[in-house]
PDB file of N, CA, C and O in Angstrom:
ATOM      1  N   UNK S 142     -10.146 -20.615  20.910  1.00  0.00           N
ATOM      2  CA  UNK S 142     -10.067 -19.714  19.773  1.00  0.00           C
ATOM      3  C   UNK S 142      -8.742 -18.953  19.768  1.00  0.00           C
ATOM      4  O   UNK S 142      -8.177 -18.733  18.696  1.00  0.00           O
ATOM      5  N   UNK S 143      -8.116 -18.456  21.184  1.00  0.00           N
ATOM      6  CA  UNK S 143      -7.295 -17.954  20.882  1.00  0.00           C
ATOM      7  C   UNK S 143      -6.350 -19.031  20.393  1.00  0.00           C
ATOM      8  O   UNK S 143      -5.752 -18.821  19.338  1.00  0.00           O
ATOM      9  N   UNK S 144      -6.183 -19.990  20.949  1.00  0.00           N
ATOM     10  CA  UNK S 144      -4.787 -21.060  20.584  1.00  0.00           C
ATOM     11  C   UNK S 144      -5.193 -20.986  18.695  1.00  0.00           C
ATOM     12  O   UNK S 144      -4.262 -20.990  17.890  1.00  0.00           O
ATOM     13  N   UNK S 145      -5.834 -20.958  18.488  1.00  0.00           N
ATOM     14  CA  UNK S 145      -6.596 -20.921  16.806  1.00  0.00           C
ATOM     15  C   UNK S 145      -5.642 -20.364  15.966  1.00  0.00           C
ATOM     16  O   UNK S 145      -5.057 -20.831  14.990  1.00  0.00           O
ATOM     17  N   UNK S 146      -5.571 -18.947  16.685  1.00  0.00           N
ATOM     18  CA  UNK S 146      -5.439 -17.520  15.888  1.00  0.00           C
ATOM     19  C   UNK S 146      -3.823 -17.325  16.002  1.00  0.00           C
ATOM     20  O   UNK S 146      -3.134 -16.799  15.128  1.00  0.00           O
ATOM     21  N   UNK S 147      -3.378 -17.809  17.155  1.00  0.00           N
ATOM     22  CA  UNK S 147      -1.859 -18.033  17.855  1.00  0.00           C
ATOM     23  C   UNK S 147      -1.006 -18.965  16.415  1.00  0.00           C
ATOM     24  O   UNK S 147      -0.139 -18.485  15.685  1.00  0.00           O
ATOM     25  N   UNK S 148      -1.533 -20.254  16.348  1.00  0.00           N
ATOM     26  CA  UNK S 148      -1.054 -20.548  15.238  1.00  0.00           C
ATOM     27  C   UNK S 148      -1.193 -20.305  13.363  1.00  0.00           C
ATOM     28  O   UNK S 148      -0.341 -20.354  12.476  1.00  0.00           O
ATOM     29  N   UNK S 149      -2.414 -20.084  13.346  1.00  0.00           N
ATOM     30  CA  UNK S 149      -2.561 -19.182  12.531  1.00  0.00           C
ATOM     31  C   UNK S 149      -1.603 -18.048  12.134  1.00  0.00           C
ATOM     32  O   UNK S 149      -1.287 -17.982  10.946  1.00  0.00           O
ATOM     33  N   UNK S 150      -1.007 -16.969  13.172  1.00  0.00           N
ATOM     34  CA  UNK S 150      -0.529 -15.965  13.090  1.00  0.00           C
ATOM     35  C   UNK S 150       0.969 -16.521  12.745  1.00  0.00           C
ATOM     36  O   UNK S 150       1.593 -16.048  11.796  1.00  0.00           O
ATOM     37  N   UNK S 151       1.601 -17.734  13.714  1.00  0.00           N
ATOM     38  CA  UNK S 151       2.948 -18.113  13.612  1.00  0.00           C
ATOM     39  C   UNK S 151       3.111 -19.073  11.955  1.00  0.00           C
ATOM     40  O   UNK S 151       4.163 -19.368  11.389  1.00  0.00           O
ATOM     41  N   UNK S 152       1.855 -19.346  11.559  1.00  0.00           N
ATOM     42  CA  UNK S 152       1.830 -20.232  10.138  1.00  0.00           C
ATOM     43  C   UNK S 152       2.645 -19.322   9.336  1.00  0.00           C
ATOM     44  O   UNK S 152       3.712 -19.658   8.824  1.00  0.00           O
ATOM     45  N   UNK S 153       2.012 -17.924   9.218  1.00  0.00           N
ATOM     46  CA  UNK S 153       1.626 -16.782   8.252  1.00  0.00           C
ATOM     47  C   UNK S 153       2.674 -15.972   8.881  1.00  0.00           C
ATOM     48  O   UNK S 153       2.530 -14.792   8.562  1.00  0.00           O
ATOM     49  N   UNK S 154       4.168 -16.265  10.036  1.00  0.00           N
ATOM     50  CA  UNK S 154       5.158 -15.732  10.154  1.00  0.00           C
ATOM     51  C   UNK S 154       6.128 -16.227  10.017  1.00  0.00           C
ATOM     52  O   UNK S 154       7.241 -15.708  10.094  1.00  0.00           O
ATOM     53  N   UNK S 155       5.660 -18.118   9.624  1.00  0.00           N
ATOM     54  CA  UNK S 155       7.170 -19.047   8.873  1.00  0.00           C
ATOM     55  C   UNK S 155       6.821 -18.825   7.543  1.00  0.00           C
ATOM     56  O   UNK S 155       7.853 -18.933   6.881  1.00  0.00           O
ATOM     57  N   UNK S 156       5.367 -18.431   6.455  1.00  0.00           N
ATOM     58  CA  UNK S 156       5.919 -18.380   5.502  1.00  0.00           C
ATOM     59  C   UNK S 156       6.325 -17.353   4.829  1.00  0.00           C
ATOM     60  O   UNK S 156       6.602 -17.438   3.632  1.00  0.00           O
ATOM     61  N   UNK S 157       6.402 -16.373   5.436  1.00  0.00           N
ATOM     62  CA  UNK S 157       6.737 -15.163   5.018  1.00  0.00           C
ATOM     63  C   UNK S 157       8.444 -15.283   4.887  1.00  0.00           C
ATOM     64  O   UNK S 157       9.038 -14.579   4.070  1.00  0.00           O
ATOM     65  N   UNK S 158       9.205 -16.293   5.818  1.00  0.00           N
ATOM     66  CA  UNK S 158      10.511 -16.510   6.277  1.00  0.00           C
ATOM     67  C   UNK S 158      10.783 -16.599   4.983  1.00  0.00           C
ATOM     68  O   UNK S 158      10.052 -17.031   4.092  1.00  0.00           O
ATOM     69  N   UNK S 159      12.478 -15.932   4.866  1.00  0.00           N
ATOM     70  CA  UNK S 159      12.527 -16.836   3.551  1.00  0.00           C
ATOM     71  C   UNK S 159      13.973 -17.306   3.228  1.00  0.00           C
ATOM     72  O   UNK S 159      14.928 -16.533   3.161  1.00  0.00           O
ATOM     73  N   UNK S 160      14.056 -18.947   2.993  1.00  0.00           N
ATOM     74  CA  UNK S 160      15.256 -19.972   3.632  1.00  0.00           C
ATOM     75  C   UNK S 160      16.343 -19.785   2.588  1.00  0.00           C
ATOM     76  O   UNK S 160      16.023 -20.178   1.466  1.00  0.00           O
ATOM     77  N   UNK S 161      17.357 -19.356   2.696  1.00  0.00           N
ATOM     78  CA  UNK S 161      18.861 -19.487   1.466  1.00  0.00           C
ATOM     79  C   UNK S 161      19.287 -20.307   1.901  1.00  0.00           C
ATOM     80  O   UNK S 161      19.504 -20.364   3.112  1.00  0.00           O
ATOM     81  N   UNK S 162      19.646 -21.520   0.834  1.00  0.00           N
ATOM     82  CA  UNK S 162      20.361 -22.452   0.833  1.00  0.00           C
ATOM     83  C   UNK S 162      21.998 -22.571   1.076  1.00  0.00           C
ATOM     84  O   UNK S 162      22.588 -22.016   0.149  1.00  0.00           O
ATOM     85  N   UNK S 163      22.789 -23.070   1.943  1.00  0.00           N
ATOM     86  CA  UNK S 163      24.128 -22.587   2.307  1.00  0.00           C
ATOM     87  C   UNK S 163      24.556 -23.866   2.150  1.00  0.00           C
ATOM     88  O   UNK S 163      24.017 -24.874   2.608  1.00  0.00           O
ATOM     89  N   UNK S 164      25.984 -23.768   1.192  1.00  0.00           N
ATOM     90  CA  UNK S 164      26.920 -24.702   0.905  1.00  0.00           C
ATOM     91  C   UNK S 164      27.561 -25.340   2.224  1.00  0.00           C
ATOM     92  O   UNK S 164      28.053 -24.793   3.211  1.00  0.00           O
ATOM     93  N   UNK S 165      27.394 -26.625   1.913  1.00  0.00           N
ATOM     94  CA  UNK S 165      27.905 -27.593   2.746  1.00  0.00           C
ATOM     95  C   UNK S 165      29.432 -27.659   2.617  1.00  0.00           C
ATOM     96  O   UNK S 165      30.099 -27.854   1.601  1.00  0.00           O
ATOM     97  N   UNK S 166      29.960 -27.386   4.279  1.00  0.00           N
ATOM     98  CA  UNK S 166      31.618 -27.398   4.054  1.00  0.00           C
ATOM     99  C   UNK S 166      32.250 -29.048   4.435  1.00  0.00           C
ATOM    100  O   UNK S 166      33.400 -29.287   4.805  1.00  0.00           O
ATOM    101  N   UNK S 167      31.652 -29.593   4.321  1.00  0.00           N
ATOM    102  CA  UNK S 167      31.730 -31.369   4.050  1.00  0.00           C
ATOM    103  C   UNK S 167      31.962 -31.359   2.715  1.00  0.00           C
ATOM    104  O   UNK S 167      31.253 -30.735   1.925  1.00  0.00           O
ATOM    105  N   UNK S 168      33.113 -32.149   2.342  1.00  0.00           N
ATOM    106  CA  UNK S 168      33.207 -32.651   0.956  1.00  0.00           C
ATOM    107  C   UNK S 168      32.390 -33.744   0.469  1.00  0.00           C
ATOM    108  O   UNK S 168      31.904 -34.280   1.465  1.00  0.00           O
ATOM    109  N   UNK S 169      31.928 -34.452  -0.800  1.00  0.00           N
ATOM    110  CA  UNK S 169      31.603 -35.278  -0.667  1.00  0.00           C
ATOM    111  C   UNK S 169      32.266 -36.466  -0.343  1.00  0.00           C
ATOM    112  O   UNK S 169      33.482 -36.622  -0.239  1.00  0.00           O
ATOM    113  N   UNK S 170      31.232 -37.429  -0.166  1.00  0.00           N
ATOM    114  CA  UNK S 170      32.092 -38.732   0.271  1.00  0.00           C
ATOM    115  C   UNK S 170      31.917 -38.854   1.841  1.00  0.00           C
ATOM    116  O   UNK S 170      31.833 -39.933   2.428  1.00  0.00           O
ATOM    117  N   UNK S 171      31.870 -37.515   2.491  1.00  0.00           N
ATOM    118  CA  UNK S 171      32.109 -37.179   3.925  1.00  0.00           C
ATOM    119  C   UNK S 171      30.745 -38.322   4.474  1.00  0.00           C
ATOM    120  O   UNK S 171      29.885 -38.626   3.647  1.00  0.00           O
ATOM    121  N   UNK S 172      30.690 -38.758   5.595  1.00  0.00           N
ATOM    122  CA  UNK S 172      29.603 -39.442   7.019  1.00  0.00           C
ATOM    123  C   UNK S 172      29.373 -39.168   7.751  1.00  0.00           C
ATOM    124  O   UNK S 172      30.131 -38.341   8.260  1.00  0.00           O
ATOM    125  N   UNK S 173      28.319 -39.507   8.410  1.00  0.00           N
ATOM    126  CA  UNK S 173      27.665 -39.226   9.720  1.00  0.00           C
ATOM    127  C   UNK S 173      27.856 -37.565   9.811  1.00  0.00           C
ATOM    128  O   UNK S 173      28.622 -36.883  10.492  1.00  0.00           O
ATOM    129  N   UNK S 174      27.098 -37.300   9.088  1.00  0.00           N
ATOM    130  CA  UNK S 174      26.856 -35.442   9.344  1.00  0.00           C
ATOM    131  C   UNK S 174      25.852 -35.265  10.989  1.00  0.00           C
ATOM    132  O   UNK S 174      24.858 -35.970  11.163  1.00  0.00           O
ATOM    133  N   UNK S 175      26.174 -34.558  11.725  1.00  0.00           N
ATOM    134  CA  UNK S 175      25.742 -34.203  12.780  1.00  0.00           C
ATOM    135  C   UNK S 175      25.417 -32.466  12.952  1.00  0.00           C
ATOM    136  O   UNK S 175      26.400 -31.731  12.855  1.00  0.00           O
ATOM    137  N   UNK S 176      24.453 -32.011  13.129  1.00  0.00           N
ATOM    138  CA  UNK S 176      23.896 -30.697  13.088  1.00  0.00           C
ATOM    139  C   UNK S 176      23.494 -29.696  14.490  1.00  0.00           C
ATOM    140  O   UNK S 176      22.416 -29.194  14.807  1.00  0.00           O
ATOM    141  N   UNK S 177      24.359 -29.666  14.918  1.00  0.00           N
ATOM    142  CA  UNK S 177      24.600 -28.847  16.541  1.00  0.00           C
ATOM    143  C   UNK S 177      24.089 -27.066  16.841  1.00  0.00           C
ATOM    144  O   UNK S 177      24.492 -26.294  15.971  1.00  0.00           O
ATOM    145  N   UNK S 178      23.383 -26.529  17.816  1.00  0.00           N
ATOM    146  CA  UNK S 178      23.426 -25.092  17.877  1.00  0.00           C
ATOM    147  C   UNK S 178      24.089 -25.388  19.111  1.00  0.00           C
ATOM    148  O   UNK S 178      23.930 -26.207  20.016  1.00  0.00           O
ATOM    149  N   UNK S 179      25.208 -24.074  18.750  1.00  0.00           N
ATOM    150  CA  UNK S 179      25.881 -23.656  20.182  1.00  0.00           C
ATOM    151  C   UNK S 179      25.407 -22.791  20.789  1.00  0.00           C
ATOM    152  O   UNK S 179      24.385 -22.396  20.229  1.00  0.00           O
ATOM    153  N   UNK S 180      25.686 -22.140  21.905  1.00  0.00           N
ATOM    154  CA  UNK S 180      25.150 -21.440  23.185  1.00  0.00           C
ATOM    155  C   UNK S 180      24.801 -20.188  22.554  1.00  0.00           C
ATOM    156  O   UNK S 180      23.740 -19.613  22.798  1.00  0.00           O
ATOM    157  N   UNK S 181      25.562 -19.809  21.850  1.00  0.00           N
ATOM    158  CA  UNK S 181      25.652 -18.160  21.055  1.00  0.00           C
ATOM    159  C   UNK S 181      24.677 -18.174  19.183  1.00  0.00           C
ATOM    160  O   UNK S 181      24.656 -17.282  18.335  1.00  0.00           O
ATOM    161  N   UNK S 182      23.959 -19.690  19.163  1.00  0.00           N
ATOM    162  CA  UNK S 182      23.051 -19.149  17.790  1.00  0.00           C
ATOM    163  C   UNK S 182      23.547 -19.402  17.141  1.00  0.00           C
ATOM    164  O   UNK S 182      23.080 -19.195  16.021  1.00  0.00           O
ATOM    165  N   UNK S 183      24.812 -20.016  17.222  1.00  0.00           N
ATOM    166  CA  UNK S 183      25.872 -20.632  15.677  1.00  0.00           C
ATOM    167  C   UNK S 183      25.807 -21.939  15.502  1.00  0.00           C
ATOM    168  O   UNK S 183      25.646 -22.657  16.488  1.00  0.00           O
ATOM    169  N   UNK S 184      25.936 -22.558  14.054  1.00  0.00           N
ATOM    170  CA  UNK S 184      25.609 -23.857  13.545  1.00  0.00           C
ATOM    171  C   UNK S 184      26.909 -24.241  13.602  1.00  0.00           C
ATOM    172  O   UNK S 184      27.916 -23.644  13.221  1.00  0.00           O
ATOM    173  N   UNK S 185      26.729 -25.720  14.322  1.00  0.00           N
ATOM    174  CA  UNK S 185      28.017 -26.264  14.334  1.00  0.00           C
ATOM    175  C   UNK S 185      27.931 -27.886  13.276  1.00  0.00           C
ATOM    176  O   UNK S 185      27.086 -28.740  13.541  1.00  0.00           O
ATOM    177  N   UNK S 186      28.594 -28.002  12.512  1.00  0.00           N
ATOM    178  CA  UNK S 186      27.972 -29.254  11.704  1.00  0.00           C
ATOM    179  C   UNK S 186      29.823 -30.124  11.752  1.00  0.00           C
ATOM    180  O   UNK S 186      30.966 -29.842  11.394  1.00  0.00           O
ATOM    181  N   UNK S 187      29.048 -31.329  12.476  1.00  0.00           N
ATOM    182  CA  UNK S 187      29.985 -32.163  12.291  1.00  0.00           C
ATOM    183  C   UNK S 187      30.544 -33.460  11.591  1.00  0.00           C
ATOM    184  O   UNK S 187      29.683 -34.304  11.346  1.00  0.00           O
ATOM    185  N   UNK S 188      31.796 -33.754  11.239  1.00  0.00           N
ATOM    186  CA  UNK S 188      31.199 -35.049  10.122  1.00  0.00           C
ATOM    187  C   UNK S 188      32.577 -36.039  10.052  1.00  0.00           C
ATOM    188  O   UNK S 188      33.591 -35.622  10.613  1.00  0.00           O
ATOM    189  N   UNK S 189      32.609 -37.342   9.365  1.00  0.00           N
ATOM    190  CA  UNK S 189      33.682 -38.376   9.411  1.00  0.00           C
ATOM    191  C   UNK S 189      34.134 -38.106   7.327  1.00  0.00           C
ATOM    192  O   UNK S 189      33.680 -38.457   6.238  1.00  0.00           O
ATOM    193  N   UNK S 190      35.264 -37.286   7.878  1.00  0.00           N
ATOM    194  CA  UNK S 190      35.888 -37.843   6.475  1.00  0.00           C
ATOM    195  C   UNK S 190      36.766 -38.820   5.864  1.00  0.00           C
ATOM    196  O   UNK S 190      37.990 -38.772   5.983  1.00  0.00           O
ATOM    197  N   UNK S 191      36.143 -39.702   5.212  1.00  0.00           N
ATOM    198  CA  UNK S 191      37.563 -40.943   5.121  1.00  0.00           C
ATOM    199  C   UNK S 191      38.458 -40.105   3.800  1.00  0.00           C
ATOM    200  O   UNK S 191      38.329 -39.245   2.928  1.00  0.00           O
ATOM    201  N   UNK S 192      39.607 -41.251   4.509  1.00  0.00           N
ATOM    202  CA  UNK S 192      41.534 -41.050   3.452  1.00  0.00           C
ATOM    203  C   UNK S 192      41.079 -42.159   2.839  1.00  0.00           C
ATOM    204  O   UNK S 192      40.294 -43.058   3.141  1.00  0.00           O
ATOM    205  N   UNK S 193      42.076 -41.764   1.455  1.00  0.00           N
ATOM    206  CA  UNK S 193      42.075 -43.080   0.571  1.00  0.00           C
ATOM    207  C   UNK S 193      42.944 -44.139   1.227  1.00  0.00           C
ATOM    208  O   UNK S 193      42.996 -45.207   0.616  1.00  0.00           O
ATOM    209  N   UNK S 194      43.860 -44.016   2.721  1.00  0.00           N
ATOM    210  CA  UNK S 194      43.913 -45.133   3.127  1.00  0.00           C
ATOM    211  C   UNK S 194      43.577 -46.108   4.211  1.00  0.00           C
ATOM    212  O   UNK S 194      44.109 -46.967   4.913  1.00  0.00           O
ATOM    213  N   UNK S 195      42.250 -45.451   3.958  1.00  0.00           N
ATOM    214  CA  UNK S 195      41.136 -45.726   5.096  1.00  0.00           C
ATOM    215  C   UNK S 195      40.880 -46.061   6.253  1.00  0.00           C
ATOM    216  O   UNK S 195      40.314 -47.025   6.768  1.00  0.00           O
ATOM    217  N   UNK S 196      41.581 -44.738   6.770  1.00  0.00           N
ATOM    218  CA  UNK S 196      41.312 -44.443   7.891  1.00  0.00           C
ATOM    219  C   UNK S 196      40.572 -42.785   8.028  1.00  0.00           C
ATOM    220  O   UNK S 196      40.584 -42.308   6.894  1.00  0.00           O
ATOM    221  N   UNK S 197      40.165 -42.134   8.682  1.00  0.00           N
ATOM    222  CA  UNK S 197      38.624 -41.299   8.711  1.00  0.00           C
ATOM    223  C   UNK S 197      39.204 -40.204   9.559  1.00  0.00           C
ATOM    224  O   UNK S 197      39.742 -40.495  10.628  1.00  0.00           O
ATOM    225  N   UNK S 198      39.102 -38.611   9.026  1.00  0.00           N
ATOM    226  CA  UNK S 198      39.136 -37.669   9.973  1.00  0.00           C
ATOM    227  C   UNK S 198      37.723 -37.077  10.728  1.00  0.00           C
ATOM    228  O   UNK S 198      36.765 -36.889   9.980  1.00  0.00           O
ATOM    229  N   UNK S 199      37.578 -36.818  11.981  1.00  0.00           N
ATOM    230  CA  UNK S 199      36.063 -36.194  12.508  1.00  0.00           C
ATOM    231  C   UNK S 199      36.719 -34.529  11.981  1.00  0.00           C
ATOM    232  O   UNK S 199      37.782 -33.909  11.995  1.00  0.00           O
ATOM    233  N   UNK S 200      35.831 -34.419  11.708  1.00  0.00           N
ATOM    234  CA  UNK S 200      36.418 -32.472  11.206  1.00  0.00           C
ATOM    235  C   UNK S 200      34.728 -31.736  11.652  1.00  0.00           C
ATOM    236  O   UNK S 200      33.606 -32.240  11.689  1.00  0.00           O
ATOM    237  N   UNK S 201      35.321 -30.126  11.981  1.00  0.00           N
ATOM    238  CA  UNK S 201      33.885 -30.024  12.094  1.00  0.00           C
ATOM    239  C   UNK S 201      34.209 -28.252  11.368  1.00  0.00           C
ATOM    240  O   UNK S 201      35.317 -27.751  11.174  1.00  0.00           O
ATOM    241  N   UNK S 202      32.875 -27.635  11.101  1.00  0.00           N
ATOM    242  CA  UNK S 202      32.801 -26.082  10.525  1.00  0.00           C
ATOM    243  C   UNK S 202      31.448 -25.689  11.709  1.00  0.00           C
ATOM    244  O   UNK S 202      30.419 -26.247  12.090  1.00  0.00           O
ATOM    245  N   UNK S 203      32.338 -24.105  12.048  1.00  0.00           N
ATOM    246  CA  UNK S 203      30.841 -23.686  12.415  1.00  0.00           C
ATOM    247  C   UNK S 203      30.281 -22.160  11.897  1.00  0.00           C
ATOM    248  O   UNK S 203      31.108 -21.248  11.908  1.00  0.00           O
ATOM    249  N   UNK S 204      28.951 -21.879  11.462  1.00  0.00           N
ATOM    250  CA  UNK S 204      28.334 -21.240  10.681  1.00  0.00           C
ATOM    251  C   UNK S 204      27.741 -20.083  11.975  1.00  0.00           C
ATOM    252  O   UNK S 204      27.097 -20.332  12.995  1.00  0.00           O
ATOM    253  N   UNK S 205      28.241 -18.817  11.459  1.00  0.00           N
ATOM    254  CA  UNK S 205      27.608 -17.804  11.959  1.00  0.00           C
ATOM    255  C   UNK S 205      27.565 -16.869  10.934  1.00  0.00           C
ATOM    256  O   UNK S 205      28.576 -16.782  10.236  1.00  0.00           O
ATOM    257  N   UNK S 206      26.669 -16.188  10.702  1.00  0.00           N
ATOM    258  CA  UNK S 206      25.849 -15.669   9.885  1.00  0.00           C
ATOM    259  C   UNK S 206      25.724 -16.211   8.700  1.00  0.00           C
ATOM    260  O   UNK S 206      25.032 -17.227   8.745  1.00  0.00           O
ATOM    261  N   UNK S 207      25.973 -16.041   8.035  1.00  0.00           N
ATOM    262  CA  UNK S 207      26.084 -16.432   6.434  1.00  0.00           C
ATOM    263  C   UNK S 207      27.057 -17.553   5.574  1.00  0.00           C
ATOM    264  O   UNK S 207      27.047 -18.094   4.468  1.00  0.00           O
ATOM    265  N   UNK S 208      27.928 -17.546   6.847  1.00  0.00           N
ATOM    266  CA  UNK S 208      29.361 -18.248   5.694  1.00  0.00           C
ATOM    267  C   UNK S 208      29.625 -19.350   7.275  1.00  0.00           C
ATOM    268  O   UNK S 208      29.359 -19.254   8.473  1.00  0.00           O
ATOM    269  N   UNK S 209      30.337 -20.419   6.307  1.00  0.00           N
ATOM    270  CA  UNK S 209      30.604 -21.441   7.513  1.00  0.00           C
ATOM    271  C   UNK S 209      32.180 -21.161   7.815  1.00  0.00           C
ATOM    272  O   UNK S 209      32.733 -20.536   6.910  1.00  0.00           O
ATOM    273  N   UNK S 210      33.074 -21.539   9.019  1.00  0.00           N
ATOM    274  CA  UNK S 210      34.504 -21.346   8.896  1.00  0.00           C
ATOM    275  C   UNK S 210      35.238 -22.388   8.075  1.00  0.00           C
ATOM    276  O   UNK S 210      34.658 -23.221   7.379  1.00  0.00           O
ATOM    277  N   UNK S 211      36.178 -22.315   8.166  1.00  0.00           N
ATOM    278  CA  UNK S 211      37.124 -23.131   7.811  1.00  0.00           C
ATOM    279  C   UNK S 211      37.534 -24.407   8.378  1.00  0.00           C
ATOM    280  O   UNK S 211      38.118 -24.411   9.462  1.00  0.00           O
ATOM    281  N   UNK S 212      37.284 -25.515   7.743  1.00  0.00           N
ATOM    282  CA  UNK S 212      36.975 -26.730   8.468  1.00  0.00           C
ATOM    283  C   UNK S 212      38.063 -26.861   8.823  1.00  0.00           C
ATOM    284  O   UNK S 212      39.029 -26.444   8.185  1.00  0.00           O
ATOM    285  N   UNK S 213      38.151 -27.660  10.256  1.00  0.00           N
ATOM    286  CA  UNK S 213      38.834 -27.854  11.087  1.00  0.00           C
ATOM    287  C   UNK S 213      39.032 -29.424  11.830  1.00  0.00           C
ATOM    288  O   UNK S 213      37.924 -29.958  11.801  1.00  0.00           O
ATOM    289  N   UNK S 214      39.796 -30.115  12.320  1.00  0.00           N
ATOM    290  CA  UNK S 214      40.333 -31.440  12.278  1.00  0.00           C
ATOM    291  C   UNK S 214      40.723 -31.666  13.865  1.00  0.00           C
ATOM    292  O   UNK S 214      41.634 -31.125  14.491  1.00  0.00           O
ATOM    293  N   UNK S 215      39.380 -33.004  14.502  1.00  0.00           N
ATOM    294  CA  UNK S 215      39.059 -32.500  15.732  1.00  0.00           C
ATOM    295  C   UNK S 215      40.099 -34.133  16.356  1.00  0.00           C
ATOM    296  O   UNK S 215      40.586 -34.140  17.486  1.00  0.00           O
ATOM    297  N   UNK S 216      40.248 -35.275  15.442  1.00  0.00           N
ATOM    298  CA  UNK S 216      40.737 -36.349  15.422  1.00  0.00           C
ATOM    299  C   UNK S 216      41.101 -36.672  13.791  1.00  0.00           C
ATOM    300  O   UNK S 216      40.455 -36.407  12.777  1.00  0.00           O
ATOM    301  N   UNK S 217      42.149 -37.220  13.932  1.00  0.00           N
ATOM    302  CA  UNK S 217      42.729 -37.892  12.356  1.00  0.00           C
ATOM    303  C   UNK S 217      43.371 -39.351  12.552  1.00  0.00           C
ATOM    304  O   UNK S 217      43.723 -40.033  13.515  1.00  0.00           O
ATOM    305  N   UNK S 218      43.350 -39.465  11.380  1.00  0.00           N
ATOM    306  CA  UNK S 218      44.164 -41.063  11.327  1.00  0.00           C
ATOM    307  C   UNK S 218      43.440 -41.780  12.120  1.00  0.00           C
ATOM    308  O   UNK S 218      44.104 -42.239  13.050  1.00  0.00           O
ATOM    309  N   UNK S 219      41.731 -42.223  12.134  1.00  0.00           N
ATOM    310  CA  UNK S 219      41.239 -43.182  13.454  1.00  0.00           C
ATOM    311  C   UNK S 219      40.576 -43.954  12.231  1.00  0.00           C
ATOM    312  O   UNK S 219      40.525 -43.674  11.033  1.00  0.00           O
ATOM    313  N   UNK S 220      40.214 -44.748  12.774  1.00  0.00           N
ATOM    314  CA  UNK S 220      39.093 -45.444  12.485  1.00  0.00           C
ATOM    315  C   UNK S 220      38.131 -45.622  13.370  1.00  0.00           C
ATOM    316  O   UNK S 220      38.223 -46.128  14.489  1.00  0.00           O
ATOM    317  N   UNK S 221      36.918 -45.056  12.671  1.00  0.00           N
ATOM    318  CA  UNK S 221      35.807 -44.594  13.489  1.00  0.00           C
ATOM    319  C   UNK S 221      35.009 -46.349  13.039  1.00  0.00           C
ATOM    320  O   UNK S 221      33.899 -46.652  13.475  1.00  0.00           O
TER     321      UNK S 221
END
């Protein structure tokens, strides 16, 4: 009974949560999105952007509180 009431209580404390949708700092077109937490609670989202002369940058942004940084360019010119 208690395990019952345990989830019960945590049901009725995700829906109270309430989720804002946050702009993706991937352009479109971007691949292989990858979705990381670092040590400190921050979203790290990583991804393959191709050039129109196709070859692909890995770039990644990471999100603490509200706003993501400024994407950043971890390899260029590869082909992934």
């Amino acid at each position: 009974m208690k395990h019952l009431l345990l989830v019960a209580a945590l049901a009725v404390a995700a829906l109270s949560q309430s989720v804002t949708p946050a702009p993706n700092p991937a352009p479109a077109g971007s691949l292989e999105p990858n979705l990381s937490t670092a040590p400190d609670g921050s979203l790290i989202l990583t991804w393959i952007e191709p050039a129109k002369d196709g070859s692909a940058s890995l770039r990644y942004s990471i999100r603490k509180g509200a706003t993501w940084s400024e994407p950043r360019t971890i390899a260029a010119n590869r082909h992934f």
